[in-house]
Short mmCIF file of C-alpha atoms and ligand atoms in Angstrom, two decimals:
data_model
loop_
_atom_site.label_atom_id
_atom_site.label_comp_id
_atom_site.label_asym_id
_atom_site.label_seq_id
_atom_site.Cartn_x
_atom_site.Cartn_y
_atom_site.Cartn_z
CA MET A 9 29.20 286.75 203.50
CA PHE A 10 32.85 287.63 203.04
CA LEU A 11 34.66 287.45 206.39
CA GLY A 12 37.50 289.90 206.76
CA PRO A 13 39.95 290.84 209.50
CA SER A 14 37.14 292.62 211.36
CA ASN A 15 33.34 292.43 211.65
CA THR A 16 33.04 295.69 209.73
CA THR A 17 35.14 294.66 206.71
CA GLY A 18 32.57 292.22 205.29
CA LYS A 19 29.65 294.59 205.93
CA VAL A 20 31.20 297.37 203.86
CA ASP A 21 32.56 295.05 201.20
CA ASP A 22 29.19 293.30 200.70
CA ALA A 23 27.42 296.59 199.98
CA PHE A 24 30.31 297.81 197.84
CA ILE A 25 30.51 294.60 195.77
CA PHE A 26 26.73 294.57 195.29
CA ILE A 27 26.81 298.12 193.93
CA VAL A 28 29.83 297.47 191.68
CA VAL A 29 28.44 294.19 190.28
CA SER A 30 24.99 295.64 189.52
CA SER A 31 26.62 298.69 187.90
CA VAL A 32 28.82 296.47 185.73
CA ILE A 33 25.84 294.36 184.65
CA LEU A 34 23.86 297.49 183.75
CA LEU A 35 26.83 298.96 181.89
CA ALA A 36 27.25 295.72 179.91
CA ALA A 37 23.51 295.58 179.09
CA VAL A 38 23.44 299.21 177.87
CA THR A 39 26.65 298.76 175.85
CA ILE A 40 25.39 295.54 174.19
CA CYS A 41 22.10 297.25 173.25
CA MET A 42 24.02 300.17 171.74
CA VAL A 43 26.21 297.89 169.63
CA VAL A 44 23.28 295.72 168.48
CA PHE A 45 21.23 298.79 167.52
CA LEU A 46 24.19 300.25 165.64
CA ALA A 47 24.48 297.08 163.58
CA LYS A 48 20.77 296.53 163.10
CA TYR A 49 19.52 300.05 162.44
CA ASN A 50 22.38 301.63 160.54
CA ARG A 51 21.79 303.68 157.41
CA LYS A 52 22.74 300.97 154.91
CA LYS A 53 20.17 298.53 156.24
CA HIS A 54 17.56 301.15 157.08
CA PRO A 55 17.89 304.01 154.62
CA ARG A 56 14.55 305.48 155.79
CA PRO A 57 13.96 306.06 159.50
CA GLU A 58 10.93 304.38 161.02
CA GLN A 59 8.52 305.83 163.49
CA VAL A 60 9.07 304.12 166.85
CA LYS A 61 5.90 303.59 168.84
CA GLU A 62 5.78 303.69 172.60
CA SER A 63 6.01 300.44 174.54
CA ILE A 64 4.39 300.37 177.96
CA LEU A 65 6.07 297.04 178.76
CA LEU A 66 9.56 298.41 178.09
CA GLU A 67 8.84 301.59 180.05
CA VAL A 68 7.71 299.54 183.04
CA ILE A 69 10.72 297.21 182.85
CA TRP A 70 13.29 299.98 182.74
CA THR A 71 11.61 301.85 185.54
CA VAL A 72 10.90 298.97 187.89
CA ILE A 73 14.22 297.10 187.65
CA PRO A 74 16.46 300.12 188.43
CA THR A 75 14.07 301.16 191.22
CA ILE A 76 14.34 297.73 192.83
CA LEU A 77 18.12 297.83 192.41
CA VAL A 78 18.58 301.23 194.06
CA MET A 79 16.20 300.24 196.86
CA PHE A 80 18.40 297.19 197.48
CA MET A 81 21.49 299.43 197.49
CA PHE A 82 19.77 301.76 199.94
CA TYR A 83 18.71 298.83 202.12
CA PHE A 84 22.21 297.31 202.27
CA GLY A 85 23.75 300.73 202.90
CA TRP A 86 21.24 301.63 205.61
CA VAL A 87 21.36 298.32 207.51
CA ASP A 88 25.16 298.20 207.48
CA PHE A 89 25.45 301.90 208.39
CA GLU A 90 23.15 301.30 211.40
CA TYR A 91 25.30 298.37 212.45
CA ILE A 92 28.61 300.21 212.03
CA ARG A 93 27.42 303.36 213.86
CA ASN A 94 26.03 301.58 216.94
CA PRO A 95 28.60 299.96 219.22
CA PRO A 96 27.35 297.13 221.46
CA GLU A 97 26.92 297.83 225.19
CA ASP A 98 29.75 295.55 226.28
CA ALA A 99 32.40 297.11 224.04
CA MET A 100 35.81 297.91 225.55
CA THR A 101 36.39 301.67 225.45
CA VAL A 102 39.64 303.22 224.24
CA HIS A 103 40.04 307.01 224.28
CA VAL A 104 41.81 308.38 221.23
CA THR A 105 43.46 311.79 221.03
CA ALA A 106 44.69 312.94 217.65
CA ARG A 107 47.23 315.74 217.63
CA GLN A 108 49.80 317.18 215.26
CA TRP A 109 51.17 314.61 214.33
CA SER A 110 50.63 311.50 216.33
CA TRP A 111 47.97 309.35 217.95
CA LEU A 112 47.44 308.70 221.66
CA PHE A 113 45.39 305.72 222.80
CA GLU A 114 44.32 305.63 226.47
CA TYR A 115 42.80 302.65 228.23
CA ASP A 116 40.43 302.56 231.20
CA ASN A 117 43.30 301.77 233.59
CA ARG A 118 45.12 304.94 232.41
CA LYS A 119 47.52 302.90 230.31
CA GLU A 120 48.72 304.85 227.27
CA SER A 121 50.08 303.77 223.93
CA ASP A 122 50.89 305.21 220.53
CA VAL A 123 49.58 302.06 218.84
CA LEU A 124 46.07 300.68 219.27
CA ASN A 125 46.41 297.37 221.11
CA VAL A 126 43.18 295.36 221.12
CA PRO A 127 42.12 291.83 222.03
CA MET A 128 40.85 289.54 219.29
CA GLY A 129 37.12 288.76 219.33
CA ARG A 130 36.00 291.55 221.65
CA PRO A 131 34.12 294.68 220.52
CA VAL A 132 36.26 297.81 220.87
CA LYS A 133 34.77 301.29 220.96
CA LEU A 134 37.00 304.27 220.15
CA LEU A 135 35.98 307.60 221.68
CA MET A 136 37.92 310.15 219.71
CA THR A 137 38.83 313.80 219.92
CA SER A 138 41.57 316.12 218.73
CA ALA A 139 43.95 318.35 220.66
CA ASP A 140 44.39 320.85 217.83
CA VAL A 141 42.97 320.64 214.30
CA VAL A 142 40.63 318.20 212.51
CA HIS A 143 42.21 314.78 211.92
CA CYS A 144 40.59 311.58 210.69
CA LEU A 145 41.26 308.07 211.93
CA PHE A 146 41.12 305.50 209.13
CA ILE A 147 41.70 301.75 209.42
CA PRO A 148 41.68 300.61 205.77
CA ALA A 149 41.57 296.87 206.53
CA TYR A 150 38.46 297.39 208.68
CA ARG A 151 36.89 299.83 206.19
CA ILE A 152 36.09 302.34 208.92
CA LYS A 153 37.02 305.99 209.38
CA GLU A 154 35.82 308.95 211.40
CA ASP A 155 36.95 312.54 211.94
CA CYS A 156 38.63 313.60 215.18
CA VAL A 157 37.38 317.11 215.95
CA PRO A 158 38.64 319.43 218.72
CA GLY A 159 36.00 319.99 221.41
CA MET A 160 33.89 317.06 220.22
CA THR A 161 33.80 313.33 220.86
CA THR A 162 33.24 311.09 217.87
CA HIS A 163 33.26 307.31 217.82
CA LEU A 164 34.08 304.16 215.88
CA TRP A 165 33.75 300.52 216.82
CA PHE A 166 34.88 297.14 215.54
CA THR A 167 35.59 293.58 216.60
CA ALA A 168 38.87 292.18 215.30
CA ASN A 169 38.51 288.65 213.91
CA GLU A 170 42.16 287.90 213.20
CA SER A 171 45.33 288.63 215.10
CA GLY A 172 47.87 290.74 213.29
CA THR A 173 48.90 294.31 212.65
CA TYR A 174 46.85 296.73 210.57
CA ASP A 175 47.57 300.27 209.39
CA ILE A 176 46.02 303.40 210.85
CA PHE A 177 46.22 306.54 208.74
CA CYS A 178 45.18 310.12 209.24
CA THR A 179 43.01 310.98 206.24
CA GLU A 180 42.26 314.64 206.90
CA TYR A 181 44.99 317.03 205.80
CA CYS A 182 46.27 318.47 209.09
CA GLY A 183 49.52 320.25 208.25
CA VAL A 184 53.10 319.45 207.22
CA GLY A 185 53.30 316.25 209.30
CA HIS A 186 50.03 314.78 207.94
CA SER A 187 51.73 312.02 205.95
CA HIS A 188 53.73 310.97 209.02
CA MET A 189 50.60 310.60 211.13
CA ARG A 190 50.42 306.84 210.99
CA SER A 191 49.95 304.15 213.58
CA LYS A 192 48.91 300.50 213.89
CA VAL A 193 46.12 298.38 215.25
CA VAL A 194 47.82 295.47 217.00
CA VAL A 195 45.35 292.63 217.48
CA MET A 196 46.44 290.21 220.22
CA ARG A 197 45.10 286.98 221.60
CA PRO A 198 42.89 287.82 224.64
CA GLU A 199 45.42 286.40 227.12
CA ASP A 200 48.28 288.41 225.56
CA PHE A 201 46.16 291.54 225.67
CA ALA A 202 45.29 290.97 229.33
CA ALA A 203 49.00 290.60 230.11
CA TRP A 204 49.87 293.77 228.18
CA ARG A 205 47.08 295.68 229.92
CA ARG A 206 48.31 294.60 233.34
CA SER A 207 51.94 295.44 232.61
CA PRO A 208 53.03 298.65 234.35
CA PRO A 209 52.65 301.91 232.41
CA GLY A 210 55.79 303.30 230.78
CA ASN A 211 56.74 305.88 233.38
CA THR A 212 57.37 303.35 236.13
CA VAL A 213 60.01 301.34 234.25
CA ALA A 214 63.74 302.00 234.67
CA ASP A 215 64.10 304.30 231.67
CA PRO A 216 60.81 306.08 230.92
CA GLY A 217 62.43 308.16 228.14
CA PRO A 218 61.58 306.05 225.08
CA LYS A 219 58.03 305.45 226.29
CA LEU A 220 57.51 309.18 226.88
CA LEU A 221 58.79 310.11 223.43
CA GLN A 222 56.21 307.72 222.03
CA SER A 223 53.21 308.57 224.18
CA LYS A 224 53.80 312.34 223.97
CA GLY A 225 53.88 312.03 220.21
CA CYS A 226 57.46 313.35 219.76
CA LEU A 227 58.38 310.47 217.44
CA GLY A 228 55.67 311.50 214.99
CA CYS A 229 57.98 314.31 213.86
CA HIS A 230 61.48 313.44 215.17
CA SER A 231 63.33 310.23 214.29
CA LEU A 232 65.84 308.40 216.48
CA ASP A 233 67.94 307.10 213.59
CA GLY A 234 68.97 310.25 211.73
CA THR A 235 66.11 310.31 209.21
CA PRO A 236 64.79 313.85 208.76
CA LYS A 237 61.03 314.08 209.33
CA VAL A 238 58.91 317.16 210.02
CA GLY A 239 61.45 318.17 212.66
CA PRO A 240 65.18 317.49 213.17
CA THR A 241 66.27 314.01 214.21
CA PHE A 242 67.02 313.17 217.86
CA LYS A 243 70.15 311.27 216.86
CA ASP A 244 73.25 313.01 218.28
CA LEU A 245 71.04 315.90 219.39
CA LEU A 246 72.93 316.85 222.53
CA GLY A 247 76.01 318.89 221.62
CA ARG A 248 74.91 319.36 218.01
CA LYS A 249 75.55 322.76 216.45
CA GLU A 250 72.39 324.23 214.96
CA THR A 251 71.32 327.53 213.48
CA VAL A 252 68.03 328.63 215.03
CA ILE A 253 65.66 331.40 214.05
CA ILE A 254 64.86 333.54 217.08
CA ALA A 255 62.55 336.56 216.74
CA GLY A 256 63.24 336.82 213.01
CA GLY A 257 67.04 336.70 213.41
CA GLU A 258 69.46 333.78 213.17
CA LYS A 259 71.63 332.51 215.96
CA ASN A 260 74.16 329.67 216.17
CA ILE A 261 73.71 327.50 219.22
CA THR A 262 74.95 324.24 220.67
CA VAL A 263 72.02 322.09 221.74
CA ASP A 264 72.05 321.35 225.47
CA GLY A 265 69.57 320.15 228.08
CA ALA A 266 68.43 323.69 228.89
CA PHE A 267 67.65 324.42 225.23
CA ILE A 268 65.62 321.20 224.91
CA ARG A 269 63.61 321.97 228.05
CA GLU A 270 62.86 325.51 226.95
CA HIS A 271 62.02 324.37 223.46
CA ILE A 272 59.53 321.77 224.69
CA LEU A 273 57.84 324.27 227.01
CA GLN A 274 57.85 327.11 224.48
CA PRO A 275 58.17 325.51 221.08
CA ARG A 276 57.79 328.68 219.04
CA SER A 277 60.48 330.62 220.93
CA ALA A 278 63.10 329.26 218.52
CA THR A 279 62.96 327.15 215.35
CA VAL A 280 65.84 325.17 213.88
CA LYS A 281 66.72 326.62 210.47
CA GLY A 282 65.41 324.55 207.56
CA PHE A 283 62.37 323.24 209.44
CA PRO A 284 58.84 324.69 209.58
CA PRO A 285 57.84 326.49 212.83
CA VAL A 286 55.08 324.02 213.65
CA MET A 287 56.06 322.31 216.92
CA PRO A 288 52.97 322.09 219.13
CA THR A 289 52.96 322.74 222.87
CA ILE A 290 52.66 319.39 224.65
CA PRO A 291 51.92 319.35 228.38
CA MET A 292 54.86 317.88 230.34
CA THR A 293 55.59 317.53 234.02
CA GLU A 294 59.00 318.38 235.48
CA GLU A 295 59.82 314.65 235.88
CA GLU A 296 58.85 313.95 232.29
CA LEU A 297 61.08 316.76 231.03
CA THR A 298 63.99 315.44 233.06
CA ALA A 299 63.44 311.89 231.83
CA ILE A 300 63.26 312.99 228.20
CA VAL A 301 66.43 315.10 228.38
CA ALA A 302 68.25 312.27 230.16
CA TYR A 303 67.20 309.81 227.49
CA LEU A 304 68.06 312.13 224.57
CA GLU A 305 71.62 312.33 225.89
CA THR A 306 71.92 308.62 225.18
CA VAL A 307 70.56 308.70 221.62
CA LYS A 308 73.70 308.44 219.50
CU1 CUA B 17 46.26 314.31 211.23
CU2 CUA B 17 46.24 314.44 208.85
#
């Protein structure tokens, strides 16, 4: 069996390769027969058509062989599907919240992250939901994906075999920021993961700002380096002159701490001109708001 970066990779690839290889062999056999018959039974060699009699043997062969093949395909598909849908009892649970347009991963000790950190060699179970619309978590290297649906909990599981970083994509169109809704699986050695898990959560370190922007999902739509994304960049935000759309009319403002606070609490009250009015409402405490505004003042 092909061993990939996770236990699920080989399972899916085995079934896939089996189906592709048997299809290619069948295609080649049918094509060769067609060409041979064209050469052998063309009009020049056979000016008068012959009556073809039935052949029980042929009928049996071309019924039995494809039946066996599709039963094999069904068997592989079923066994691997069973395996991939049923996480083992001892799997480590990570809660996943998808939202427009970022991912939040929460661990059993309330640690939060915007990337999926996992230890190598241990089964990980993702319990997933959505805060707004339907999203879909896809890890291409592991060949697994599942929808994240508001009001429902769906699941995925895998065991990472190799350390490294693997892409996570959202594969359900979920609005203007859909293509930005990316993250990573970061597979660590078990001792590194244990150390990361024990390290204090973001909001107890000296400057919680950057951590908050990540875990609240702000960076899904706003860059720190000037790149325009779904929303305006955070670079040089404080003191910037912007035209905003308020209640259908335009207004020129200078961005200050009060505007940022109000805009986070009531995103649709004003929209910066040139950007879609899609900012979601994200729950924030007073301390978190203060920390974010304080940090944004330093982003130059
Ligand atoms: Cu979330 Cu597409």
